[in-house]
Amino acid sequence: MNKKSKLMWAVLAAVAIGWVVFRIVVIASESARVVYNPVRDSDARGAAVEKITVNKKTGVLREPMAVKNNRAFVSCARIGKFRVGQEVVNGQRGGKIISVSDRIDLDSGMCIVKTSGVSDGPVFVESKYIGYFVPVYAVVDNRVMVDDNGTSSFRNVTVVSDDSENAVVSGGLSDGDVVIISQIDEGAKVR
């Protein structure tokens, strides 16, 4: 081999070795980054968790559906969320549900909800409730995690209804209870 070839191979080897060293340093620095983990980062004061204080209030749950010619096809699993007389909203008020069928339409495989005074397109059916509104993901098997004097504990609750965002709880909670909405084990110290 001549001198140019040897020099070229030496440069290529130096670049390859430099690239490997660079990647090892980058991977090591990424691995050393501090990532927040409430369980690992907890101390004697407890893990920092997200919480909400609940109070009984009046609120609205919204269930979506699509209307065409004052008819909506709804999954029969969701049909229990619709009642005659409920208000239908699509940017303006005024529409109502006039009938709810729990029979399966053989053409669509869905249940039919008939409306009156509703424009075609996506709409929401609103239902008013009085109770404790908690994020739907905080309710698991009719239980919520509460902060009980600095310790996390499950509490059984009665869920009246829910939508894609909130669940309405009627029993098991009191005004001022602190519901933990972070994922944490029961019995863990929290702050």
CSV table of C-alpha atoms in Angstrom, one decimal:
chain,number,residue,atom,x,y,z
A,1,MET,CA,0.0,0.0,0.0
A,2,ASN,CA,1.2,3.5,-0.8
A,3,LYS,CA,1.3,6.4,1.7
A,4,LYS,CA,-2.0,7.9,0.5
A,5,SER,CA,-3.9,4.7,1.1
A,6,LYS,CA,-2.5,4.3,4.5
A,7,LEU,CA,-3.3,7.9,5.5
A,8,MET,CA,-6.9,7.5,4.1
A,9,TRP,CA,-7.4,4.3,6.2
A,10,ALA,CA,-6.0,6.0,9.3
A,11,VAL,CA,-8.3,8.9,8.9
A,12,LEU,CA,-11.3,6.6,8.4
A,13,ALA,CA,-10.4,4.6,11.4
A,14,ALA,CA,-10.0,7.8,13.5
A,15,VAL,CA,-13.4,9.1,12.3
A,16,ALA,CA,-15.1,5.7,13.2
A,17,ILE,CA,-13.5,5.6,16.6
A,18,GLY,CA,-14.5,9.2,17.2
A,19,TRP,CA,-18.1,8.5,16.2
A,20,VAL,CA,-18.3,5.5,18.6
A,21,VAL,CA,-16.9,7.5,21.5
A,22,PHE,CA,-19.3,10.4,20.7
A,23,ARG,CA,-22.3,8.1,20.7
A,24,ILE,CA,-21.2,6.5,24.0
A,25,VAL,CA,-20.9,9.9,25.6
A,26,VAL,CA,-24.4,11.0,24.3
A,27,ILE,CA,-26.0,7.8,25.5
A,28,ALA,CA,-24.4,8.1,28.9
A,29,SER,CA,-25.5,11.8,29.2
A,30,GLU,CA,-29.1,10.9,28.2
A,31,SER,CA,-29.2,8.1,30.7
A,32,ALA,CA,-27.9,10.3,33.5
A,33,ARG,CA,-30.7,12.9,33.0
A,34,VAL,CA,-33.0,13.3,36.0
A,35,VAL,CA,-36.5,12.1,35.2
A,36,TYR,CA,-39.3,12.9,37.6
A,37,ASN,CA,-40.7,9.8,39.2
A,38,PRO,CA,-43.0,10.4,42.2
A,39,VAL,CA,-42.2,7.0,43.8
A,40,ARG,CA,-38.4,7.2,43.4
A,41,ASP,CA,-38.3,10.9,44.2
A,42,SER,CA,-40.4,10.6,47.3
A,43,ASP,CA,-38.8,11.3,50.6
A,44,ALA,CA,-39.9,11.3,54.3
A,45,ARG,CA,-42.5,14.0,53.4
A,46,GLY,CA,-44.0,11.8,50.7
A,47,ALA,CA,-44.4,11.8,46.9
A,48,ALA,CA,-45.5,15.0,45.2
A,49,VAL,CA,-48.8,14.1,43.4
A,50,GLU,CA,-51.5,16.0,41.5
A,51,LYS,CA,-54.7,16.4,43.6
A,52,ILE,CA,-58.0,18.2,43.4
A,53,THR,CA,-60.3,19.2,46.2
A,54,VAL,CA,-63.9,18.2,45.4
A,55,ASN,CA,-67.1,20.1,46.4
A,56,LYS,CA,-70.6,19.2,45.4
A,57,LYS,CA,-71.8,21.3,42.5
A,58,THR,CA,-74.1,21.4,39.5
A,59,GLY,CA,-72.4,20.6,36.2
A,60,VAL,CA,-73.0,19.3,32.7
A,61,LEU,CA,-71.8,16.1,31.0
A,62,ARG,CA,-71.7,16.1,27.2
A,63,GLU,CA,-72.2,13.0,25.1
A,64,PRO,CA,-71.3,13.4,21.3
A,65,MET,CA,-73.4,12.1,18.4
A,66,ALA,CA,-73.9,12.9,14.7
A,67,VAL,CA,-77.3,14.0,13.4
A,68,LYS,CA,-78.6,13.8,9.9
A,69,ASN,CA,-82.2,14.6,9.1
A,70,ASN,CA,-83.0,14.7,12.8
A,71,ARG,CA,-81.8,11.1,13.3
A,72,ALA,CA,-78.7,9.9,14.9
A,73,PHE,CA,-77.2,6.4,15.0
A,74,VAL,CA,-75.7,5.6,18.4
A,75,SER,CA,-73.9,2.5,19.7
A,76,CYS,CA,-76.3,0.5,21.6
A,77,ALA,CA,-73.7,0.3,24.4
A,78,ARG,CA,-74.1,4.1,24.8
A,79,ILE,CA,-77.9,4.3,24.4
A,80,GLY,CA,-78.5,4.5,28.1
A,81,LYS,CA,-76.8,8.0,28.2
A,82,PHE,CA,-79.7,9.5,26.1
A,83,ARG,CA,-83.2,10.3,27.3
A,84,VAL,CA,-86.3,12.0,25.8
A,85,GLY,CA,-86.2,15.7,26.5
A,86,GLN,CA,-82.5,16.1,26.7
A,87,GLU,CA,-81.1,19.3,25.2
A,88,VAL,CA,-79.0,18.9,22.0
A,89,VAL,CA,-76.3,21.6,21.4
A,90,ASN,CA,-74.3,22.3,18.2
A,91,GLY,CA,-73.1,25.8,18.8
A,92,GLN,CA,-76.7,27.0,19.4
A,93,ARG,CA,-79.4,25.7,21.7
A,94,GLY,CA,-83.0,24.7,21.0
A,95,GLY,CA,-82.9,21.1,19.8
A,96,LYS,CA,-84.2,18.2,21.9
A,97,ILE,CA,-84.3,14.4,21.8
A,98,ILE,CA,-87.8,13.3,21.0
A,99,SER,CA,-87.3,9.5,21.0
A,100,VAL,CA,-84.7,6.9,22.0
A,101,SER,CA,-84.9,3.4,20.6
A,102,ASP,CA,-83.1,0.5,22.4
A,103,ARG,CA,-83.8,-1.8,19.4
A,104,ILE,CA,-81.0,-2.4,17.0
A,105,ASP,CA,-81.5,-1.0,13.5
A,106,LEU,CA,-80.7,-4.0,11.2
A,107,ASP,CA,-79.3,-1.8,8.4
A,108,SER,CA,-76.8,0.0,10.6
A,109,GLY,CA,-76.4,-2.3,13.6
A,110,MET,CA,-76.9,0.8,15.8
A,111,CYS,CA,-79.7,2.2,17.9
A,112,ILE,CA,-81.6,5.3,16.7
A,113,VAL,CA,-82.1,8.6,18.5
A,114,LYS,CA,-84.6,11.0,16.9
A,115,THR,CA,-84.3,14.7,17.5
A,116,SER,CA,-86.2,17.8,16.8
A,117,GLY,CA,-84.9,21.2,15.8
A,118,VAL,CA,-81.3,20.0,15.4
A,119,SER,CA,-79.0,20.9,12.4
A,120,ASP,CA,-77.2,18.2,10.6
A,121,GLY,CA,-73.6,17.4,11.8
A,122,PRO,CA,-71.8,16.7,15.0
A,123,VAL,CA,-73.6,17.7,18.2
A,124,PHE,CA,-73.5,17.2,21.9
A,125,VAL,CA,-76.3,16.0,24.2
A,126,GLU,CA,-76.1,17.8,27.5
A,127,SER,CA,-77.2,16.3,30.9
A,128,LYS,CA,-77.2,18.4,34.1
A,129,TYR,CA,-76.1,16.6,37.3
A,130,ILE,CA,-75.5,17.6,40.9
A,131,GLY,CA,-72.5,15.8,42.5
A,132,TYR,CA,-68.7,15.6,42.7
A,133,PHE,CA,-67.1,16.0,39.3
A,134,VAL,CA,-63.8,14.1,39.0
A,135,PRO,CA,-61.7,13.2,36.0
A,136,VAL,CA,-63.0,10.0,34.5
A,137,TYR,CA,-59.5,8.4,34.6
A,138,ALA,CA,-59.3,8.9,38.4
A,139,VAL,CA,-62.2,6.4,38.9
A,140,VAL,CA,-61.1,2.8,38.7
A,141,ASP,CA,-63.6,0.0,39.5
A,142,ASN,CA,-65.9,2.5,41.4
A,143,ARG,CA,-63.0,3.7,43.6
A,144,VAL,CA,-60.9,6.8,43.7
A,145,MET,CA,-57.6,7.5,45.4
A,146,VAL,CA,-57.8,10.1,48.2
A,147,ASP,CA,-55.3,11.9,50.3
A,148,ASP,CA,-56.1,10.6,53.8
A,149,ASN,CA,-53.9,12.8,56.2
A,150,GLY,CA,-50.8,12.5,53.9
A,151,THR,CA,-51.4,8.8,53.0
A,152,SER,CA,-53.0,7.6,49.8
A,153,SER,CA,-56.0,5.3,50.2
A,154,PHE,CA,-58.8,4.0,48.0
A,155,ARG,CA,-62.3,5.1,48.6
A,156,ASN,CA,-65.4,3.4,47.2
A,157,VAL,CA,-67.7,5.8,45.3
A,158,THR,CA,-71.0,5.7,43.5
A,159,VAL,CA,-70.7,6.9,39.9
A,160,VAL,CA,-73.9,8.3,38.6
A,161,SER,CA,-72.8,8.9,35.0
A,162,ASP,CA,-69.7,9.9,33.0
A,163,ASP,CA,-68.6,11.3,29.7
A,164,SER,CA,-65.2,11.3,28.0
A,165,GLU,CA,-63.7,13.8,30.5
A,166,ASN,CA,-65.6,13.7,33.8
A,167,ALA,CA,-67.4,11.3,36.1
A,168,VAL,CA,-70.2,12.4,38.4
A,169,VAL,CA,-69.9,10.8,41.9
A,170,SER,CA,-72.9,10.9,44.2
A,171,GLY,CA,-71.7,8.8,47.2
A,172,GLY,CA,-68.4,8.1,48.9
A,173,LEU,CA,-67.0,11.7,48.8
A,174,SER,CA,-67.6,14.7,51.0
A,175,ASP,CA,-67.0,18.4,50.4
A,176,GLY,CA,-63.3,19.2,50.9
A,177,ASP,CA,-62.1,15.7,50.2
A,178,VAL,CA,-58.8,15.6,48.3
A,179,VAL,CA,-58.8,13.2,45.3
A,180,ILE,CA,-55.4,12.2,43.9
A,181,ILE,CA,-55.3,12.2,40.1
A,182,SER,CA,-51.7,11.0,39.7
A,183,GLN,CA,-51.0,7.3,39.6
A,184,ILE,CA,-49.7,6.1,42.9
A,185,ASP,CA,-49.9,3.0,45.1
A,186,GLU,CA,-52.2,2.7,48.0
A,187,GLY,CA,-50.6,3.5,51.3
A,188,ALA,CA,-47.9,5.7,49.9
A,189,LYS,CA,-47.0,8.9,51.7
A,190,VAL,CA,-48.1,12.0,49.6
A,191,ARG,CA,-47.7,15.7,49.8
